[in-house]
PDB file of C-alpha atoms in Angstrom:
ATOM      1  CA  MET S   1       8.589 -18.961  -1.101  1.00  0.00           C
ATOM      2  CA  SER S   2       8.997 -15.511  -0.914  1.00  0.00           C
ATOM      3  CA  SER S   3       6.724 -13.748  -2.939  1.00  0.00           C
ATOM      4  CA  PRO S   4       8.724 -10.883  -4.934  1.00  0.00           C
ATOM      5  CA  LEU S   5       5.300  -8.416  -4.496  1.00  0.00           C
ATOM      6  CA  SER S   6       3.293  -9.587  -1.525  1.00  0.00           C
ATOM      7  CA  GLN S   7       2.976  -6.698   1.365  1.00  0.00           C
ATOM      8  CA  ALA S   8       0.816  -6.645   3.367  1.00  0.00           C
ATOM      9  CA  PRO S   9       0.322  -4.250   6.567  1.00  0.00           C
ATOM     10  CA  PRO S  10      -0.140  -5.410  10.167  1.00  0.00           C
ATOM     11  CA  PRO S  11      -3.111  -7.663  11.607  1.00  0.00           C
ATOM     12  CA  SER S  12      -5.782  -5.686  12.942  1.00  0.00           C
ATOM     13  CA  SER S  13      -5.872  -6.999  16.753  1.00  0.00           C
ATOM     14  CA  PRO S  14      -6.633  -5.262  20.214  1.00  0.00           C
ATOM     15  CA  SER S  15      -4.243  -2.438  21.262  1.00  0.00           C
ATOM     16  CA  PRO S  16      -3.808   0.507  23.473  1.00  0.00           C
ATOM     17  CA  PRO S  17      -5.331   3.558  22.673  1.00  0.00           C
ATOM     18  CA  PRO S  18      -3.164   5.072  20.383  1.00  0.00           C
ATOM     19  CA  SER S  19      -0.729   7.364  20.743  1.00  0.00           C
ATOM     20  CA  PRO S  20      -0.479  10.808  19.016  1.00  0.00           C
ATOM     21  CA  SER S  21       1.412  11.140  15.662  1.00  0.00           C
ATOM     22  CA  PRO S  22       4.852  12.678  16.037  1.00  0.00           C
ATOM     23  CA  VAL S  23       3.940  14.857  13.640  1.00  0.00           C
ATOM     24  CA  THR S  24      -0.152  16.100  13.020  1.00  0.00           C
ATOM     25  CA  GLY S  25      -0.040  14.962  17.144  1.00  0.00           C
ATOM     26  CA  ARG S  26      -3.332  13.250  16.681  1.00  0.00           C
ATOM     27  CA  PRO S  27      -3.923   9.586  17.003  1.00  0.00           C
ATOM     28  CA  PRO S  28      -4.420   7.393  14.390  1.00  0.00           C
ATOM     29  CA  GLY S  29      -8.051   6.899  14.232  1.00  0.00           C
ATOM     30  CA  GLY S  30      -8.347  10.621  15.500  1.00  0.00           C
ATOM     31  CA  PRO S  31     -11.417  13.258  14.073  1.00  0.00           C
ATOM     32  CA  PRO S  32     -11.118  12.801   9.735  1.00  0.00           C
ATOM     33  CA  PRO S  33      -8.733  15.282   8.333  1.00  0.00           C
ATOM     34  CA  THR S  34     -11.044  18.464   6.359  1.00  0.00           C
ATOM     35  CA  VAL S  35      -9.463  17.302   2.927  1.00  0.00           C
ATOM     36  CA  ASP S  36      -8.991  14.605   1.025  1.00  0.00           C
ATOM     37  CA  PRO S  37      -5.998  13.300   2.496  1.00  0.00           C
ATOM     38  CA  LEU S  38      -4.651  11.057  -0.695  1.00  0.00           C
ATOM     39  CA  ASP S  39      -5.682  13.801  -3.028  1.00  0.00           C
ATOM     40  CA  GLY S  40      -8.344  12.293  -4.977  1.00  0.00           C
ATOM     41  CA  VAL S  41      -6.538   9.385  -6.536  1.00  0.00           C
ATOM     42  CA  ALA S  42      -9.785   8.044  -8.521  1.00  0.00           C
ATOM     43  CA  ARG S  43      -8.587  11.995 -10.592  1.00  0.00           C
ATOM     44  CA  TRP S  44      -5.631   9.948 -11.279  1.00  0.00           C
ATOM     45  CA  GLY S  45      -5.173   9.008 -14.300  1.00  0.00           C
ATOM     46  CA  PRO S  46      -2.531   6.472 -15.911  1.00  0.00           C
ATOM     47  CA  VAL S  47       1.358   6.049 -15.955  1.00  0.00           C
ATOM     48  CA  VAL S  48       3.211   4.906 -19.278  1.00  0.00           C
ATOM     49  CA  THR S  49       5.578   2.530 -18.767  1.00  0.00           C
ATOM     50  CA  SER S  50       8.121  -0.088 -20.786  1.00  0.00           C
ATOM     51  CA  ALA S  51       4.980  -2.897 -19.481  1.00  0.00           C
ATOM     52  CA  GLY S  52       1.768  -0.823 -20.597  1.00  0.00           C
ATOM     53  CA  SER S  53      -0.217   2.021 -19.288  1.00  0.00           C
ATOM     54  CA  PHE S  54      -1.046   1.240 -15.351  1.00  0.00           C
ATOM     55  CA  ARG S  55      -3.206   3.533 -13.491  1.00  0.00           C
ATOM     56  CA  LEU S  56      -4.716   2.689  -9.724  1.00  0.00           C
ATOM     57  CA  ARG S  57      -8.568   2.174  -9.567  1.00  0.00           C
ATOM     58  CA  PRO S  58     -10.226   2.562  -6.539  1.00  0.00           C
ATOM     59  CA  VAL S  59     -11.853  -0.788  -5.417  1.00  0.00           C
ATOM     60  CA  ARG S  60     -15.571  -1.431  -5.237  1.00  0.00           C
ATOM     61  CA  LEU S  61     -16.620  -3.844  -3.420  1.00  0.00           C
ATOM     62  CA  ALA S  62     -19.929  -4.925  -5.619  1.00  0.00           C
ATOM     63  CA  ARG S  63     -17.778  -5.048  -8.475  1.00  0.00           C
ATOM     64  CA  ASP S  64     -14.053  -6.204  -7.370  1.00  0.00           C
ATOM     65  CA  LEU S  65     -14.420  -8.323  -4.188  1.00  0.00           C
ATOM     66  CA  PRO S  66     -14.362 -12.023  -6.383  1.00  0.00           C
ATOM     67  CA  LEU S  67     -11.303 -10.955  -8.086  1.00  0.00           C
ATOM     68  CA  LEU S  68     -10.184  -9.764  -4.643  1.00  0.00           C
ATOM     69  CA  ALA S  69     -10.611 -12.856  -2.937  1.00  0.00           C
ATOM     70  CA  ALA S  70      -8.979 -15.427  -5.176  1.00  0.00           C
ATOM     71  CA  TRP S  71      -6.495 -13.747  -5.552  1.00  0.00           C
ATOM     72  CA  MET S  72      -6.208 -14.023  -0.736  1.00  0.00           C
ATOM     73  CA  ASN S  73      -6.544 -17.801  -1.384  1.00  0.00           C
ATOM     74  CA  ASP S  74      -3.566 -18.623  -3.657  1.00  0.00           C
ATOM     75  CA  PRO S  75      -0.887 -19.322  -0.995  1.00  0.00           C
ATOM     76  CA  VAL S  76       1.484 -17.658  -1.593  1.00  0.00           C
ATOM     77  CA  VAL S  77      -0.477 -14.220  -1.327  1.00  0.00           C
ATOM     78  CA  ASP S  78      -1.816 -15.428   2.159  1.00  0.00           C
ATOM     79  CA  ALA S  79       2.064 -16.722   3.421  1.00  0.00           C
ATOM     80  CA  PHE S  80       1.914 -12.270   3.529  1.00  0.00           C
ATOM     81  CA  TRP S  81      -2.005 -11.163   3.583  1.00  0.00           C
ATOM     82  CA  GLU S  82      -3.491 -13.969   6.064  1.00  0.00           C
ATOM     83  CA  LEU S  83      -7.172 -13.114   4.647  1.00  0.00           C
ATOM     84  CA  ALA S  84      -7.351 -17.013   3.174  1.00  0.00           C
ATOM     85  CA  GLY S  85     -11.029 -18.225   3.266  1.00  0.00           C
ATOM     86  CA  PRO S  86     -14.749 -16.789   2.565  1.00  0.00           C
ATOM     87  CA  ALA S  87     -14.830 -13.711   0.190  1.00  0.00           C
ATOM     88  CA  GLU S  88     -16.088 -11.114   3.254  1.00  0.00           C
ATOM     89  CA  ARG S  89     -12.927 -12.394   5.486  1.00  0.00           C
ATOM     90  CA  THR S  90     -11.159 -10.096   2.474  1.00  0.00           C
ATOM     91  CA  ALA S  91     -14.627  -7.881   2.095  1.00  0.00           C
ATOM     92  CA  ALA S  92     -14.250  -6.663   5.817  1.00  0.00           C
ATOM     93  CA  HIS S  93     -10.951  -5.599   5.433  1.00  0.00           C
ATOM     94  CA  ILE S  94     -11.477  -3.401   2.311  1.00  0.00           C
ATOM     95  CA  ARG S  95     -15.150  -2.422   4.611  1.00  0.00           C
ATOM     96  CA  GLN S  96     -12.721  -1.146   7.142  1.00  0.00           C
ATOM     97  CA  GLN S  97     -10.943   1.265   4.910  1.00  0.00           C
ATOM     98  CA  LEU S  98     -13.750   2.115   2.851  1.00  0.00           C
ATOM     99  CA  ARG S  99     -16.131   3.155   5.957  1.00  0.00           C
ATOM    100  CA  GLY S 100     -12.554   5.120   7.306  1.00  0.00           C
ATOM    101  CA  ASP S 101     -11.855   8.585   7.136  1.00  0.00           C
ATOM    102  CA  GLY S 102      -9.406   8.537   3.695  1.00  0.00           C
ATOM    103  CA  ARG S 103      -6.705   8.282   5.104  1.00  0.00           C
ATOM    104  CA  SER S 104      -5.846   4.251   3.409  1.00  0.00           C
ATOM    105  CA  LEU S 105      -7.324   3.367   0.341  1.00  0.00           C
ATOM    106  CA  PRO S 106      -7.794  -0.291  -1.700  1.00  0.00           C
ATOM    107  CA  CYS S 107      -6.923   0.517  -4.764  1.00  0.00           C
ATOM    108  CA  LEU S 108      -7.003  -2.294  -8.623  1.00  0.00           C
ATOM    109  CA  GLY S 109      -3.920  -1.582 -10.293  1.00  0.00           C
ATOM    110  CA  VAL S 110      -5.139  -1.712 -13.579  1.00  0.00           C
ATOM    111  CA  LEU S 111      -2.867  -2.915 -16.753  1.00  0.00           C
ATOM    112  CA  ASP S 112      -3.338  -2.106 -20.423  1.00  0.00           C
ATOM    113  CA  GLY S 113      -7.551  -2.415 -19.233  1.00  0.00           C
ATOM    114  CA  THR S 114      -6.618  -5.786 -17.201  1.00  0.00           C
ATOM    115  CA  PRO S 115      -6.755  -5.160 -12.816  1.00  0.00           C
ATOM    116  CA  MET S 116      -3.670  -6.923 -12.108  1.00  0.00           C
ATOM    117  CA  SER S 117      -2.805  -6.046  -8.732  1.00  0.00           C
ATOM    118  CA  TYR S 118      -3.760  -5.156  -5.074  1.00  0.00           C
ATOM    119  CA  TRP S 119      -2.343  -1.993  -3.861  1.00  0.00           C
ATOM    120  CA  GLU S 120      -3.311   0.024  -0.664  1.00  0.00           C
ATOM    121  CA  LEU S 121      -1.729   4.226  -0.396  1.00  0.00           C
ATOM    122  CA  TYR S 122      -2.266   5.120   3.115  1.00  0.00           C
ATOM    123  CA  ARG S 123      -1.216   8.389   5.157  1.00  0.00           C
ATOM    124  CA  ALA S 124       2.091   7.017   6.625  1.00  0.00           C
ATOM    125  CA  ASP S 125       2.255  10.305   8.971  1.00  0.00           C
ATOM    126  CA  LEU S 126      -2.075   9.395  10.381  1.00  0.00           C
ATOM    127  CA  ASP S 127      -0.961   5.613  10.847  1.00  0.00           C
ATOM    128  CA  PRO S 128       0.775   4.075  13.314  1.00  0.00           C
ATOM    129  CA  LEU S 129       4.037   3.423  10.908  1.00  0.00           C
ATOM    130  CA  ALA S 130       4.366   6.758  12.866  1.00  0.00           C
ATOM    131  CA  ARG S 131       4.808   5.293  16.565  1.00  0.00           C
ATOM    132  CA  HIS S 132       7.967   3.194  15.422  1.00  0.00           C
ATOM    133  CA  PHE S 133       9.110   5.882  12.657  1.00  0.00           C
ATOM    134  CA  PRO S 134       9.484   9.948  12.256  1.00  0.00           C
ATOM    135  CA  CYS S 135       6.993   9.814   9.093  1.00  0.00           C
ATOM    136  CA  HIS S 136       7.454  13.668   7.891  1.00  0.00           C
ATOM    137  CA  PRO S 137       3.945  15.461   7.175  1.00  0.00           C
ATOM    138  CA  HIS S 138       2.456  13.484   4.660  1.00  0.00           C
ATOM    139  CA  ASP S 139       4.226  10.599   3.708  1.00  0.00           C
ATOM    140  CA  THR S 140       2.257   8.304   0.974  1.00  0.00           C
ATOM    141  CA  GLY S 141       2.659   4.279   1.947  1.00  0.00           C
ATOM    142  CA  VAL S 142       2.016   1.626   0.002  1.00  0.00           C
ATOM    143  CA  HIS S 143       1.074  -1.771   0.529  1.00  0.00           C
ATOM    144  CA  LEU S 144       0.923  -3.654  -2.768  1.00  0.00           C
ATOM    145  CA  LEU S 145       0.188  -7.679  -4.376  1.00  0.00           C
ATOM    146  CA  ILE S 146       0.051  -8.619  -7.781  1.00  0.00           C
ATOM    147  CA  GLY S 147      -2.363 -11.033  -8.711  1.00  0.00           C
ATOM    148  CA  GLY S 148      -2.207 -14.295 -11.208  1.00  0.00           C
ATOM    149  CA  ALA S 149       1.415 -16.221 -11.014  1.00  0.00           C
ATOM    150  CA  ARG S 150       2.137 -15.651 -14.073  1.00  0.00           C
ATOM    151  CA  ASN S 151       2.714 -11.698 -12.871  1.00  0.00           C
ATOM    152  CA  ARG S 152       4.905 -12.340 -10.883  1.00  0.00           C
ATOM    153  CA  GLY S 153       8.355 -12.837 -11.237  1.00  0.00           C
ATOM    154  CA  ARG S 154       9.882 -11.736 -14.349  1.00  0.00           C
ATOM    155  CA  GLY S 155      10.092  -7.714 -13.212  1.00  0.00           C
ATOM    156  CA  LEU S 156       6.544  -6.324 -13.614  1.00  0.00           C
ATOM    157  CA  GLY S 157       6.404  -5.808 -10.192  1.00  0.00           C
ATOM    158  CA  THR S 158       9.856  -3.490  -9.710  1.00  0.00           C
ATOM    159  CA  VAL S 159       7.821  -1.619 -12.570  1.00  0.00           C
ATOM    160  CA  LEU S 160       4.778  -1.029 -11.421  1.00  0.00           C
ATOM    161  CA  LEU S 161       6.298  -0.086  -8.355  1.00  0.00           C
ATOM    162  CA  ARG S 162       8.325   2.902  -9.966  1.00  0.00           C
ATOM    163  CA  ALA S 163       5.104   3.503 -11.507  1.00  0.00           C
ATOM    164  CA  VAL S 164       3.035   3.903  -8.354  1.00  0.00           C
ATOM    165  CA  ALA S 165       5.378   6.064  -6.577  1.00  0.00           C
ATOM    166  CA  GLU S 166       5.793   8.687  -9.707  1.00  0.00           C
ATOM    167  CA  LEU S 167       2.086   9.166  -9.961  1.00  0.00           C
ATOM    168  CA  VAL S 168       1.703   9.858  -6.280  1.00  0.00           C
ATOM    169  CA  LEU S 169       4.610  12.756  -6.360  1.00  0.00           C
ATOM    170  CA  ARG S 170       3.314  13.560  -9.173  1.00  0.00           C
ATOM    171  CA  HIS S 171      -0.802  13.741  -8.274  1.00  0.00           C
ATOM    172  CA  ARG S 172       0.534  14.660  -4.285  1.00  0.00           C
ATOM    173  CA  PRO S 173       2.603  18.102  -4.333  1.00  0.00           C
ATOM    174  CA  ARG S 174       2.756  18.281  -0.614  1.00  0.00           C
ATOM    175  CA  CYS S 175       3.964  14.363  -0.399  1.00  0.00           C
ATOM    176  CA  GLY S 176       8.156  15.004  -0.570  1.00  0.00           C
ATOM    177  CA  ARG S 177       8.310  10.529   0.300  1.00  0.00           C
ATOM    178  CA  VAL S 178       6.890   7.441  -0.797  1.00  0.00           C
ATOM    179  CA  VAL S 179       7.052   4.517   1.688  1.00  0.00           C
ATOM    180  CA  ALA S 180       7.676   1.121   2.097  1.00  0.00           C
ATOM    181  CA  GLU S 181       8.147  -2.101   5.398  1.00  0.00           C
ATOM    182  CA  PRO S 182       8.448  -5.116   3.686  1.00  0.00           C
ATOM    183  CA  ASP S 183       9.745  -7.621   6.224  1.00  0.00           C
ATOM    184  CA  VAL S 184      13.348  -7.361   6.401  1.00  0.00           C
ATOM    185  CA  GLN S 185      13.246 -11.060   5.601  1.00  0.00           C
ATOM    186  CA  ASN S 186      11.655 -10.768   1.853  1.00  0.00           C
ATOM    187  CA  ALA S 187      14.737 -10.443   0.422  1.00  0.00           C
ATOM    188  CA  ALA S 188      13.061 -10.296  -2.810  1.00  0.00           C
ATOM    189  CA  SER S 189      10.436  -7.923  -2.206  1.00  0.00           C
ATOM    190  CA  VAL S 190      13.227  -5.162  -0.586  1.00  0.00           C
ATOM    191  CA  ALA S 191      15.626  -6.135  -4.007  1.00  0.00           C
ATOM    192  CA  ALA S 192      12.406  -4.771  -6.213  1.00  0.00           C
ATOM    193  CA  PHE S 193      11.654  -1.673  -4.198  1.00  0.00           C
ATOM    194  CA  ARG S 194      15.691  -1.119  -4.634  1.00  0.00           C
ATOM    195  CA  ALA S 195      15.330  -2.063  -8.152  1.00  0.00           C
ATOM    196  CA  ALA S 196      12.945   0.803  -8.541  1.00  0.00           C
ATOM    197  CA  GLY S 197      13.834   3.893  -7.190  1.00  0.00           C
ATOM    198  CA  PHE S 198      13.799   3.475  -3.361  1.00  0.00           C
ATOM    199  CA  ARG S 199      16.030   2.916  -0.409  1.00  0.00           C
ATOM    200  CA  LYS S 200      16.203   1.654   2.568  1.00  0.00           C
ATOM    201  CA  VAL S 201      17.061   3.828   5.663  1.00  0.00           C
ATOM    202  CA  ALA S 202      15.816   2.154   8.645  1.00  0.00           C
ATOM    203  CA  GLU S 203      14.825  -1.426  10.674  1.00  0.00           C
ATOM    204  CA  ALA S 204      11.720  -0.938  12.561  1.00  0.00           C
ATOM    205  CA  GLU S 205       9.453  -3.576  15.440  1.00  0.00           C
ATOM    206  CA  LEU S 206       5.797  -3.329  13.216  1.00  0.00           C
ATOM    207  CA  PRO S 207       3.488  -5.888  15.461  1.00  0.00           C
ATOM    208  CA  ASP S 208       3.775  -8.899  13.600  1.00  0.00           C
ATOM    209  CA  LYS S 209       7.636  -8.393  11.707  1.00  0.00           C
ATOM    210  CA  ARG S 210      10.891  -6.827  11.523  1.00  0.00           C
ATOM    211  CA  ALA S 211      10.131  -4.522   8.692  1.00  0.00           C
ATOM    212  CA  ALA S 212      12.892  -2.496   6.397  1.00  0.00           C
ATOM    213  CA  ILE S 213      12.054   1.243   6.100  1.00  0.00           C
ATOM    214  CA  MET S 214      12.208   2.083   2.516  1.00  0.00           C
ATOM    215  CA  LEU S 215      11.898   5.533   1.123  1.00  0.00           C
ATOM    216  CA  ARG S 216      11.523   6.886  -2.373  1.00  0.00           C
ATOM    217  CA  ALA S 217      12.264  10.879  -1.892  1.00  0.00           C
ATOM    218  CA  ARG S 218      10.894  13.170  -4.255  1.00  0.00           C
TER     219      ARG S 218
END
């Protein structure tokens, strides 16, 4: 059964040297930008939603790994993220971002003080996604999962997707679009993005799926 709100990034695998981004001319994995690619997510603060006060908190492995590993070992989550197993497997996935150049940032979604979702915000124009879809400068992508079965299937994901899009567009003035790429076969996920104000503009063949390219414009 598809979870409406488990959207995982393509798995890492050996590949030929990356092609330059059609926007920046710089290949993913090239020299890091000279400025914070995501404009200080840790400083964004909360947004008020119909479900409560929500904010994004960058992951700290020493504090957050047990919770994240437990979520990744939920069979519904694992069907999309494929990180079930020892906690180190989840740690390696997150550590790769934390040791990178900041163009992808793992965060916990905190609702009324309780961590209940996992998010990855990333510069879509500096990501391998740009090989498959013409991204604009500063387009911001999102991957997400809702942790805990009690938080799924009751419309909460749509509320949070809307909140995260609002946070991105409020705090990243150079970003004109929030981008998502759920599996086209995950109808519930596509519907949740639509309900949050995203529209499907294309489909793209990614390494692990055929994706629906969903955009929410400023």
